[in-house]
Short mmCIF file of N, CA, C and O in Angstrom, two decimals:
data_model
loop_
_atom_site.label_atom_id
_atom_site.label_comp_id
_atom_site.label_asym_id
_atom_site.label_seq_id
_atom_site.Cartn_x
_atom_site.Cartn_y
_atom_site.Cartn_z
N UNK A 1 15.19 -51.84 -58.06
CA UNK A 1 14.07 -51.42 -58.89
C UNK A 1 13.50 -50.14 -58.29
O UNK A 1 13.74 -49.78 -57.14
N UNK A 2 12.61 -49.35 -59.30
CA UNK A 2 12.22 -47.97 -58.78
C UNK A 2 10.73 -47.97 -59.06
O UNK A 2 10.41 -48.57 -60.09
N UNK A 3 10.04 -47.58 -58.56
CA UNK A 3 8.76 -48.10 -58.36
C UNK A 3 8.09 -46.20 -58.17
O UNK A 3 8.46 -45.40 -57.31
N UNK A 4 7.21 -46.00 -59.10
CA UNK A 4 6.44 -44.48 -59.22
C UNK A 4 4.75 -44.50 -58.56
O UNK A 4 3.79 -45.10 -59.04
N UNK A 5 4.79 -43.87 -57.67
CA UNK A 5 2.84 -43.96 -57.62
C UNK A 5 2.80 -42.55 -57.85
O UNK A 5 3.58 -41.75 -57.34
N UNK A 6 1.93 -42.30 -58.61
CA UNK A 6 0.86 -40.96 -58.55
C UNK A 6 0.42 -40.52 -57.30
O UNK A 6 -0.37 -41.36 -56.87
N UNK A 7 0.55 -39.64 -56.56
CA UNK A 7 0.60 -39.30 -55.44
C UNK A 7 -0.39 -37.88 -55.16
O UNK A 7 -0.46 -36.81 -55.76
N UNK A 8 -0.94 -38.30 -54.24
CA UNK A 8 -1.88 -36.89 -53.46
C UNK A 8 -2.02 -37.05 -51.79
O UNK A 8 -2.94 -37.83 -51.54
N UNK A 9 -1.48 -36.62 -50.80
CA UNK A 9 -2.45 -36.74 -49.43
C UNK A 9 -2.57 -38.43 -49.39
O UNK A 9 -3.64 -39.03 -49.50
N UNK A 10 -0.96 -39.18 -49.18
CA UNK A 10 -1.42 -40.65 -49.35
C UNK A 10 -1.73 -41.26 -49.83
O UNK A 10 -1.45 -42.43 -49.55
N UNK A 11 -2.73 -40.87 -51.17
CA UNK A 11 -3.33 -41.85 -52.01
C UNK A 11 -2.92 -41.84 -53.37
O UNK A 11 -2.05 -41.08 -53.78
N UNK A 12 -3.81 -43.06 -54.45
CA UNK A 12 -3.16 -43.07 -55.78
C UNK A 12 -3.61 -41.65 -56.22
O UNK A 12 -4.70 -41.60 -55.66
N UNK A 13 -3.46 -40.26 -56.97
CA UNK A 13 -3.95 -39.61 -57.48
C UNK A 13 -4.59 -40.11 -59.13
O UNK A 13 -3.90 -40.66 -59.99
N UNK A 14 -5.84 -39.80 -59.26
CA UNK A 14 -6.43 -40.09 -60.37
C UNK A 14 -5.67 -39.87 -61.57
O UNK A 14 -5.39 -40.83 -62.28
N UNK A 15 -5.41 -39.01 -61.79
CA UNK A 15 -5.22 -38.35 -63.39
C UNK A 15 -3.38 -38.44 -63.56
O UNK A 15 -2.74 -37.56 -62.97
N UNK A 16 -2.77 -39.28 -64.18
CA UNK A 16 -1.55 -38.94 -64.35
C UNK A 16 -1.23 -37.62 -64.90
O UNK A 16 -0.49 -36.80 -64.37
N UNK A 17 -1.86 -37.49 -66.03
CA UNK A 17 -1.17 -36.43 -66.79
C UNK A 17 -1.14 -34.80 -66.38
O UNK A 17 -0.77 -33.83 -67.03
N UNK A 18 -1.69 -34.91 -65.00
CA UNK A 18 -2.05 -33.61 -63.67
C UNK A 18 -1.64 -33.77 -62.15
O UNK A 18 -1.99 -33.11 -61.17
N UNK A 19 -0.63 -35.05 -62.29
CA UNK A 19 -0.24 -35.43 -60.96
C UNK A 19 0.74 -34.15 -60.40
O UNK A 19 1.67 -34.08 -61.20
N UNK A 20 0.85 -33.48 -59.71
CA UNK A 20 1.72 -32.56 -58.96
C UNK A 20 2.71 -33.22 -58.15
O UNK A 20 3.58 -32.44 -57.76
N UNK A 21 2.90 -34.62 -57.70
CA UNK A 21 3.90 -35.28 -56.85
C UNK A 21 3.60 -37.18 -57.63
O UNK A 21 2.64 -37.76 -58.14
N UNK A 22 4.87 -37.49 -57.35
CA UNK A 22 4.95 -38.93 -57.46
C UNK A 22 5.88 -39.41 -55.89
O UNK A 22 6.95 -38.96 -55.48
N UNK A 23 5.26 -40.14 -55.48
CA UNK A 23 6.02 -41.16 -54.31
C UNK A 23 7.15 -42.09 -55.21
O UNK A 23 6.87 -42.64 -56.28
N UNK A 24 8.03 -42.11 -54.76
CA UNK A 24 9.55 -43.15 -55.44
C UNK A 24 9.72 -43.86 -54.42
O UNK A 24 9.81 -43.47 -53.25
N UNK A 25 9.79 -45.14 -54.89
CA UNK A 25 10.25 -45.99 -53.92
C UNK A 25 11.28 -46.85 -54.07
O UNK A 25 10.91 -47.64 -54.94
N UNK A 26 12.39 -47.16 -53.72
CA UNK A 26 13.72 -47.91 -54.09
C UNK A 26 13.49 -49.42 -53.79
O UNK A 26 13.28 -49.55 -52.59
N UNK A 27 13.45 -50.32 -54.29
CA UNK A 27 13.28 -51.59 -53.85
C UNK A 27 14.47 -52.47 -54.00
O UNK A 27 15.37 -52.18 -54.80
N UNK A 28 14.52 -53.46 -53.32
CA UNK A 28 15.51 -54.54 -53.85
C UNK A 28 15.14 -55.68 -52.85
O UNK A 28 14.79 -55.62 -51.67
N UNK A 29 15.36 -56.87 -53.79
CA UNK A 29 15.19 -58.20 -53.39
C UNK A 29 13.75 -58.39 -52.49
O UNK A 29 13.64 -59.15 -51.53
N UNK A 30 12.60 -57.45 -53.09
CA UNK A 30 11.16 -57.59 -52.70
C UNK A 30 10.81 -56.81 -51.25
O UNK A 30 9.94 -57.18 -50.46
N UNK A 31 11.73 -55.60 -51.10
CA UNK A 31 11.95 -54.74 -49.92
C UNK A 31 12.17 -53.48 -50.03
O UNK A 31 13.33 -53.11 -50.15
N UNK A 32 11.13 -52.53 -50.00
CA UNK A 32 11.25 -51.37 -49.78
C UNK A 32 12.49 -50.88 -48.84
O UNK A 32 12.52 -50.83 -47.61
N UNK A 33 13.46 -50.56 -49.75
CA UNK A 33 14.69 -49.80 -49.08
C UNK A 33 14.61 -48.42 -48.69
O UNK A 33 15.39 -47.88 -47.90
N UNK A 34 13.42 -47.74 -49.39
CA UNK A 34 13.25 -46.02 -48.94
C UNK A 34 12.47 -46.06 -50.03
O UNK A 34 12.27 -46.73 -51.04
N UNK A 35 11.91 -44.68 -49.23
CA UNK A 35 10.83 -43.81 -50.78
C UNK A 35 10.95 -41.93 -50.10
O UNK A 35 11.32 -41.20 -49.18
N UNK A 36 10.35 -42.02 -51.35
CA UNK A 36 10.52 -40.18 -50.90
C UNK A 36 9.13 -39.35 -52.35
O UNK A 36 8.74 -39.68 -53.47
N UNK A 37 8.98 -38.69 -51.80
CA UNK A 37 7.79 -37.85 -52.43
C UNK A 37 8.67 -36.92 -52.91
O UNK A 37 9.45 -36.35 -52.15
N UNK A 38 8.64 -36.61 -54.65
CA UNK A 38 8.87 -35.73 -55.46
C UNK A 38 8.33 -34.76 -56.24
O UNK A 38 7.36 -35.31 -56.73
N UNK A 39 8.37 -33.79 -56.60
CA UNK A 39 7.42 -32.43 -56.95
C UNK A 39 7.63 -32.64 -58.60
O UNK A 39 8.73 -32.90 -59.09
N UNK A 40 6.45 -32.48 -59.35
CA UNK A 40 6.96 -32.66 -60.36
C UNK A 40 7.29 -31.45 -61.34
O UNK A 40 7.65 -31.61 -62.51
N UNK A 41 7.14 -30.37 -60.78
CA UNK A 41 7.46 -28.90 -61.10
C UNK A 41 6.47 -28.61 -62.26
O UNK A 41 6.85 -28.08 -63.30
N UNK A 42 5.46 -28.89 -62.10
CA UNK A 42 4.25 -28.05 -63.21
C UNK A 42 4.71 -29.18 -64.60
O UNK A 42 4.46 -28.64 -65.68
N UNK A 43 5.21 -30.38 -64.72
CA UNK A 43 5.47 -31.12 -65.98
C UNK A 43 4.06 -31.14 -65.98
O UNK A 43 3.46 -30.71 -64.99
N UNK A 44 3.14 -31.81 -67.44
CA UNK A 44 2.44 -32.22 -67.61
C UNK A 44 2.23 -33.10 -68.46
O UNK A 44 3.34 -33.47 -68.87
N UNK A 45 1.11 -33.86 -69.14
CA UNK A 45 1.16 -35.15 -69.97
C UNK A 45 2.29 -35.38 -70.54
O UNK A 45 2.93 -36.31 -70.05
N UNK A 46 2.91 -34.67 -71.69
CA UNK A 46 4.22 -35.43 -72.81
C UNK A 46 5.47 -34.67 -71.65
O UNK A 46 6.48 -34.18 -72.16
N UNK A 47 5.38 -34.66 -70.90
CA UNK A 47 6.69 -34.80 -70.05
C UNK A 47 6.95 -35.54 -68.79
O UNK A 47 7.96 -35.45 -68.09
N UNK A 48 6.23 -36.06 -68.65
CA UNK A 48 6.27 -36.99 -67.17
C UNK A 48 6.73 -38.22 -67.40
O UNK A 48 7.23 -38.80 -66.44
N UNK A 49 6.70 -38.88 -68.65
CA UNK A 49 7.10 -40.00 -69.26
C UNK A 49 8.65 -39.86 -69.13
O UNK A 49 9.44 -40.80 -68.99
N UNK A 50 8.99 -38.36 -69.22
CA UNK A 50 10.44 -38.19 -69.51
C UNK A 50 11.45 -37.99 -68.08
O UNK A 50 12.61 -38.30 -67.83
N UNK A 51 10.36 -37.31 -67.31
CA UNK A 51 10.44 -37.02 -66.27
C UNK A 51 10.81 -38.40 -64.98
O UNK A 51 11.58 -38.28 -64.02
N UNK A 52 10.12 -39.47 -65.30
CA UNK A 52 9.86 -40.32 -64.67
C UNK A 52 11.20 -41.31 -65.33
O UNK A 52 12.03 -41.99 -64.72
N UNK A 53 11.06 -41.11 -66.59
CA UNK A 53 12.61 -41.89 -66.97
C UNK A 53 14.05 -41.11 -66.13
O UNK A 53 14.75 -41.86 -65.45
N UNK A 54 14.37 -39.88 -66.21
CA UNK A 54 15.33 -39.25 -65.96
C UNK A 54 15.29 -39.72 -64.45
O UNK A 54 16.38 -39.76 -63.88
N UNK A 55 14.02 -40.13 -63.64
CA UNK A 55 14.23 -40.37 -62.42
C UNK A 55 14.51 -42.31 -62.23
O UNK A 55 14.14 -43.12 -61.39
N UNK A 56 15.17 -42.38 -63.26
CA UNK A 56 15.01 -43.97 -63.66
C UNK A 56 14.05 -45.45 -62.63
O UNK A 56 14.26 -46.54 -62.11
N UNK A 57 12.91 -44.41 -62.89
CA UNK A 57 11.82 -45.50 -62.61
C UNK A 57 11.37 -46.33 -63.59
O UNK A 57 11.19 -45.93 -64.74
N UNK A 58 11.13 -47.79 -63.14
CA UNK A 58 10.85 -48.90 -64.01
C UNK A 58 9.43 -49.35 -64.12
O UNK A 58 8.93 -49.95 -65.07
N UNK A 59 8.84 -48.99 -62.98
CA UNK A 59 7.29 -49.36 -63.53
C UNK A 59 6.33 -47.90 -62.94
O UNK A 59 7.09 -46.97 -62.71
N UNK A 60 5.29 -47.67 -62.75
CA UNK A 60 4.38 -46.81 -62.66
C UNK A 60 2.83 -47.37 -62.11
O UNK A 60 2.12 -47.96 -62.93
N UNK A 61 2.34 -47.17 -60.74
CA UNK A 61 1.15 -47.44 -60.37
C UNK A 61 0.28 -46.33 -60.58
O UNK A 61 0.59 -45.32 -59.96
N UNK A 62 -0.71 -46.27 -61.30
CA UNK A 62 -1.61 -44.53 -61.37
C UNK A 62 -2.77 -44.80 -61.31
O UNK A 62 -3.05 -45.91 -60.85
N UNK A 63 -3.72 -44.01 -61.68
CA UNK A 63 -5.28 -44.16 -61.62
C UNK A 63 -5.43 -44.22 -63.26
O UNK A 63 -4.68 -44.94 -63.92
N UNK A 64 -6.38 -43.47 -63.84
CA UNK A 64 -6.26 -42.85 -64.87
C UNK A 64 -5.07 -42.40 -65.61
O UNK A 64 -4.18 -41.78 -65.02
N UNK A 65 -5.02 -42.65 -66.78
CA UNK A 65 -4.17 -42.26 -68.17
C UNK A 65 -4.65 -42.77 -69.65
O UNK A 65 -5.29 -43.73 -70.09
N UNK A 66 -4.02 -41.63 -70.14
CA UNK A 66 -4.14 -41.10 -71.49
C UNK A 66 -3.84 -41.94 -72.32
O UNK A 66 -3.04 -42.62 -71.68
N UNK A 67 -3.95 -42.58 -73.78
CA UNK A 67 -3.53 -43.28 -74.39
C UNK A 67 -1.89 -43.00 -75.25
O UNK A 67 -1.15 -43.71 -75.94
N UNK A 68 -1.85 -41.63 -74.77
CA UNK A 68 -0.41 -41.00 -75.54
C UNK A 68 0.31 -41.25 -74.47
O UNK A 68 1.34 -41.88 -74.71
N UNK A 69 0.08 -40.90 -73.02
CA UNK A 69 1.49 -40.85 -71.94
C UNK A 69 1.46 -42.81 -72.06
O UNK A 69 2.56 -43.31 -72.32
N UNK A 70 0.39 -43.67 -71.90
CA UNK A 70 0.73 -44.77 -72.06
C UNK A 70 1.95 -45.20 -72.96
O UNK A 70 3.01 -45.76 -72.65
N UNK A 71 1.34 -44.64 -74.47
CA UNK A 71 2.29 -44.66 -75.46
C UNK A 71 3.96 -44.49 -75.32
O UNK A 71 4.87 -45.19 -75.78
N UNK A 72 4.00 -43.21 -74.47
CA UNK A 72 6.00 -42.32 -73.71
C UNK A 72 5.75 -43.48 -72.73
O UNK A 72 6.49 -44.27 -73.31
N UNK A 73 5.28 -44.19 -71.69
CA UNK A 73 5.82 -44.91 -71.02
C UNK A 73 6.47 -45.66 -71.33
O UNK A 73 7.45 -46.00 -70.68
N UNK A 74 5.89 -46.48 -73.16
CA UNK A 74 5.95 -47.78 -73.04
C UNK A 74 7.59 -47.22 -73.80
O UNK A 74 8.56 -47.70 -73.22
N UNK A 75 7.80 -46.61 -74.58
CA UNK A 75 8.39 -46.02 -75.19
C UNK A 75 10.05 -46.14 -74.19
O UNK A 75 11.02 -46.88 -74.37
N UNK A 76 9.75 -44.94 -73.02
CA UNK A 76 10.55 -45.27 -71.89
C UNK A 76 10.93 -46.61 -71.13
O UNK A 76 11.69 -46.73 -70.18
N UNK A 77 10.32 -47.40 -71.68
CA UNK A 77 10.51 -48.99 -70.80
C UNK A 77 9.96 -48.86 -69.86
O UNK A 77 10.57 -49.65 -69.14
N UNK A 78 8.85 -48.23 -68.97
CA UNK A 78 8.71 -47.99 -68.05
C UNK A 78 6.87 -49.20 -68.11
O UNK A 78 5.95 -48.97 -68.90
N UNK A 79 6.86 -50.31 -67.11
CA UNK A 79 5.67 -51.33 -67.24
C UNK A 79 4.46 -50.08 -66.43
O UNK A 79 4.60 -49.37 -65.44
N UNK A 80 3.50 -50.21 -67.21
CA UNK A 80 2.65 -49.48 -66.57
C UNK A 80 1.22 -50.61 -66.02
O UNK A 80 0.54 -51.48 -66.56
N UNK A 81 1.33 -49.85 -64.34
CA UNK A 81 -0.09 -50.77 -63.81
C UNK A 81 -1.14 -49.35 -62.97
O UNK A 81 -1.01 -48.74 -61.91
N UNK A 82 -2.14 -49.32 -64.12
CA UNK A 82 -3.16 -48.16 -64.42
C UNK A 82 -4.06 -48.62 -63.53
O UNK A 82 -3.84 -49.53 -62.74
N UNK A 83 -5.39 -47.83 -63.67
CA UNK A 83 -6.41 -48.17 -62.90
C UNK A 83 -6.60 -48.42 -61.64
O UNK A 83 -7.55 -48.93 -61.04
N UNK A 84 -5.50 -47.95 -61.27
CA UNK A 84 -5.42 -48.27 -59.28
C UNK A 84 -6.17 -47.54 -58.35
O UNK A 84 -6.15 -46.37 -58.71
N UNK A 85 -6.69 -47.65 -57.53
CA UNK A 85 -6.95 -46.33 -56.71
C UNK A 85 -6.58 -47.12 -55.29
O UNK A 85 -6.31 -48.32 -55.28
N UNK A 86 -6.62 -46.22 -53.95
CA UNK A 86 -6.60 -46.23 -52.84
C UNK A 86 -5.20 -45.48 -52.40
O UNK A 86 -4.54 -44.58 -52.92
N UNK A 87 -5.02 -46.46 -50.92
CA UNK A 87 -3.81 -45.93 -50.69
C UNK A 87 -2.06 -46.31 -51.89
O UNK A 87 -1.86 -47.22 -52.70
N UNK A 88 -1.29 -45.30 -51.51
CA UNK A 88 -0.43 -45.63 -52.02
C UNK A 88 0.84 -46.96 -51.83
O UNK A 88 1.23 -47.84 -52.60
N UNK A 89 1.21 -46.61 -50.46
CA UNK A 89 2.11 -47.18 -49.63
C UNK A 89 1.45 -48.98 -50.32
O UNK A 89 2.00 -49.66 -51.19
N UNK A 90 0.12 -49.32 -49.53
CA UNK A 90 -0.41 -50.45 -49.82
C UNK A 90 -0.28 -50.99 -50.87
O UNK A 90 -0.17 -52.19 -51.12
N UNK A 91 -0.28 -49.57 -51.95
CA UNK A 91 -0.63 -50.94 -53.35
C UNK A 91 0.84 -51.29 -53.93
O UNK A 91 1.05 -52.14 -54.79
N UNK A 92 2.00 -50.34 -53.18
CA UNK A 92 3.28 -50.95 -53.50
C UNK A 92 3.40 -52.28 -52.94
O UNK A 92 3.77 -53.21 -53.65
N UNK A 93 3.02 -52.50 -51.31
CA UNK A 93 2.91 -53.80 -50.92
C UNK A 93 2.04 -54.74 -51.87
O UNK A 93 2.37 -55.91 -52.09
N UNK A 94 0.80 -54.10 -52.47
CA UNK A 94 0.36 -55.43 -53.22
C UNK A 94 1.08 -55.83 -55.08
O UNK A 94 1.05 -56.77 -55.88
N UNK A 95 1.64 -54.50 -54.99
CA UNK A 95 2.64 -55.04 -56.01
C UNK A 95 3.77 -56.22 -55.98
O UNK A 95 4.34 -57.08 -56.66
N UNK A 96 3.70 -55.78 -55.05
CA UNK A 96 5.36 -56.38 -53.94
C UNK A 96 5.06 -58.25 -53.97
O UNK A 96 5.83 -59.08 -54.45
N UNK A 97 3.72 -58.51 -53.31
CA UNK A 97 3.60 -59.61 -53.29
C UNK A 97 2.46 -60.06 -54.58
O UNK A 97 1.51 -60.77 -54.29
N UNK A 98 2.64 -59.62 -55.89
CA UNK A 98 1.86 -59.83 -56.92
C UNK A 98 0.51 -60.01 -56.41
O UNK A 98 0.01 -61.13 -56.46
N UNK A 99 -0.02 -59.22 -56.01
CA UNK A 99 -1.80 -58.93 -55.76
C UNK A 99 -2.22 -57.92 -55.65
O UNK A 99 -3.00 -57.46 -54.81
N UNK A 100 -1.52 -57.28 -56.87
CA UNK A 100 -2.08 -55.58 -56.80
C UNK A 100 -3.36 -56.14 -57.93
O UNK A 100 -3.30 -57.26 -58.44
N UNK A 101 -4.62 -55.07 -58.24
CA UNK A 101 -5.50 -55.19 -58.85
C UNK A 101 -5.59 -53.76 -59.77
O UNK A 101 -5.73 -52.60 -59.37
N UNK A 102 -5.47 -54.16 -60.86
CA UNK A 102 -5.09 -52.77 -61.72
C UNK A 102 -5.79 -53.39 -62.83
O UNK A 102 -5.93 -54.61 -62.91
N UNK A 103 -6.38 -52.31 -63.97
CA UNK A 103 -6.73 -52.69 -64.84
C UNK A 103 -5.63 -52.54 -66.21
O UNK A 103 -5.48 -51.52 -66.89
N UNK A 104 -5.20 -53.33 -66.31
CA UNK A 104 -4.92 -53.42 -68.14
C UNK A 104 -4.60 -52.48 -69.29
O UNK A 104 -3.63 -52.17 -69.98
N UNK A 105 -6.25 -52.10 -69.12
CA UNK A 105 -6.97 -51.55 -70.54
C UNK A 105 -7.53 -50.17 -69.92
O UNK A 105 -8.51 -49.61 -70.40
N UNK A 106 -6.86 -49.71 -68.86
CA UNK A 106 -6.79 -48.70 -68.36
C UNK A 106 -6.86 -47.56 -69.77
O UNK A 106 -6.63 -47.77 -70.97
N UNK A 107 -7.21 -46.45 -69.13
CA UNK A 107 -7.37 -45.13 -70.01
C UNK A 107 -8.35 -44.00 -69.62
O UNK A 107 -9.37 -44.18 -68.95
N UNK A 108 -7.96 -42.85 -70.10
CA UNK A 108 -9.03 -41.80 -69.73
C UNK A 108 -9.62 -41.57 -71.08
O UNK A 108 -9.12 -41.19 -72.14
N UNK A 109 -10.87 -41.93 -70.74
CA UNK A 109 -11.64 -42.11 -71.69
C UNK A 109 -11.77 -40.29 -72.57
O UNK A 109 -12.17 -40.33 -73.74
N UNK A 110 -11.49 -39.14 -72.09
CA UNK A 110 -11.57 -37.85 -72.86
C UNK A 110 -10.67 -38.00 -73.71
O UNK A 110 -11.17 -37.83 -74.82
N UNK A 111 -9.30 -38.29 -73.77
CA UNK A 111 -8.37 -38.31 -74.76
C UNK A 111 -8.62 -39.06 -75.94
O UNK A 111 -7.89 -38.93 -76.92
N UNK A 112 -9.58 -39.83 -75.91
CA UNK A 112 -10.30 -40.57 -77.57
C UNK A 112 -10.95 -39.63 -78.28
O UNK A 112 -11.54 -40.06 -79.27
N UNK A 113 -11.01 -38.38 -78.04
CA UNK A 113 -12.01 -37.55 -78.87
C UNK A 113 -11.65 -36.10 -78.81
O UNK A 113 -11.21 -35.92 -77.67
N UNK A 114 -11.64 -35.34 -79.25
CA UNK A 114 -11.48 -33.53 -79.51
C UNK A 114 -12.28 -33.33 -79.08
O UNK A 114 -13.40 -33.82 -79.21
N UNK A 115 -11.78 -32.28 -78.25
CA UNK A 115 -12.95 -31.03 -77.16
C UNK A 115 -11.58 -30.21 -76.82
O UNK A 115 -10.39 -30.36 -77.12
N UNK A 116 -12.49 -29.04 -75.85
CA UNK A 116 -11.32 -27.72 -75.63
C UNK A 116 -10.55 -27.89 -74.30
O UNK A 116 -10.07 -28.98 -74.62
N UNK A 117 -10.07 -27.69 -73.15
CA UNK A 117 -9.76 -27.79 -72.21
C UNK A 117 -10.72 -28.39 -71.50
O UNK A 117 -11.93 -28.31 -71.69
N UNK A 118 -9.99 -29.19 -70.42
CA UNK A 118 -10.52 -30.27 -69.81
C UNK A 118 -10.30 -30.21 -68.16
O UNK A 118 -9.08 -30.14 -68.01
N UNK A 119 -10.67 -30.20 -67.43
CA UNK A 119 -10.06 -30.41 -66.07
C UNK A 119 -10.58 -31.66 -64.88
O UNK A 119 -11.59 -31.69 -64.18
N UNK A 120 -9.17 -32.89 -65.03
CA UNK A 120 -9.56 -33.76 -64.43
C UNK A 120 -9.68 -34.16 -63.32
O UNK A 120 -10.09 -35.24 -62.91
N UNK A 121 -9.21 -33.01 -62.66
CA UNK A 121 -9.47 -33.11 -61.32
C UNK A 121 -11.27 -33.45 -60.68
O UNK A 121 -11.65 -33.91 -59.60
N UNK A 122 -11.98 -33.03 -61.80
CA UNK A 122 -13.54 -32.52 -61.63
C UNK A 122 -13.83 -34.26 -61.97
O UNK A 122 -14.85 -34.57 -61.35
N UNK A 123 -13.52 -34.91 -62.39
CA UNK A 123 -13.73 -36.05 -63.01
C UNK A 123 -15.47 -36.53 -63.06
O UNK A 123 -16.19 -37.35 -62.48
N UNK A 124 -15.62 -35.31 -64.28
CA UNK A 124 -16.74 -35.36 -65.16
C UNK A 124 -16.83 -36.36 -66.36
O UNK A 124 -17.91 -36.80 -66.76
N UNK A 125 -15.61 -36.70 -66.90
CA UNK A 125 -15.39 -37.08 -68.05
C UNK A 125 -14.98 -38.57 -68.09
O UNK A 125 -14.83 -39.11 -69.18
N UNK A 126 -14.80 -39.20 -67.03
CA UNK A 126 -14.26 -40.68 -67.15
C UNK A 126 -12.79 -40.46 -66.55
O UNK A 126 -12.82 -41.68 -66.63
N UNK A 127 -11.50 -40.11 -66.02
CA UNK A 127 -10.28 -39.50 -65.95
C UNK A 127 -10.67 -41.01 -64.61
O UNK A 127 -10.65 -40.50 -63.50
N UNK A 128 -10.91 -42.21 -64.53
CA UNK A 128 -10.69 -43.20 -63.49
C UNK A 128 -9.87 -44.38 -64.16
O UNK A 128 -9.44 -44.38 -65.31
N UNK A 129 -9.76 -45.28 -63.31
CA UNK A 129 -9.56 -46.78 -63.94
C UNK A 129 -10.90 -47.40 -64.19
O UNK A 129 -10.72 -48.62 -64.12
N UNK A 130 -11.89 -47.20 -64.39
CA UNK A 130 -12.97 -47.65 -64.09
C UNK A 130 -13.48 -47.75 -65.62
O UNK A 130 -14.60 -48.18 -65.87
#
């Protein structure tokens, strides 16, 4: 199995659809076999879904997301567990032993409504699991 976190400096990065790196991690039989940090070359929202398939990952840990990249995940087969924050490494372990804490009904709340450019890094707008 291939396992994606949103990645910054160790931790979950908030905003999928602005992540600059994803951590990959190879698993089998409930054991991190390797991981490696990947660049995602300037992709952004409607390509990371694609991006993340071509890297045939099966599920996705993130902070924040959009109701459309949700949409290309699900699309991709790819199980999405949103709303995460902290470290990264860890919440693969709490995936690992089913006690990760993620929300659901995850979403960034700006993508429900029209406005002009947005930047979620500033996370003015809701861009959490929260």
């Amino acid at each position: 199995m291939r396992v994606a976190v949103t990645y910054e400096n160790g931790e979950i990065f908030q905003h999928f659809g602005h992540t600059a790196q994803f951590k990959i991690y190879d698993i089998e039989n409930g054991e991190i076999l390797s991981m490696e940090v990947v660049d995602t070359k300037g992709s952004g929202h409607g390509a990371l879904a694609g991006f993340l398939s071509a890297m045939k990952v099966e599920v996705l840990i993130c902070g924040g997301i959009g109701g459309g990249a949700q949409i290309a995940l699900a699309e991709a087969g790819i199980k999405l567990y949103g709303g995460v924050s902290g470290n990264a490494d860890k919440a693969v372990e709490d995936f690992l032993s089913d006690s990760l804490a993620f929300n659901p009904n995850v979403h960034c709340s700006h993508h429900d409504h029209s406005h002009g450019e947005h930047h979620c890094g500033e996370n003015k707008h809701g861009c959490t699991g929260n």
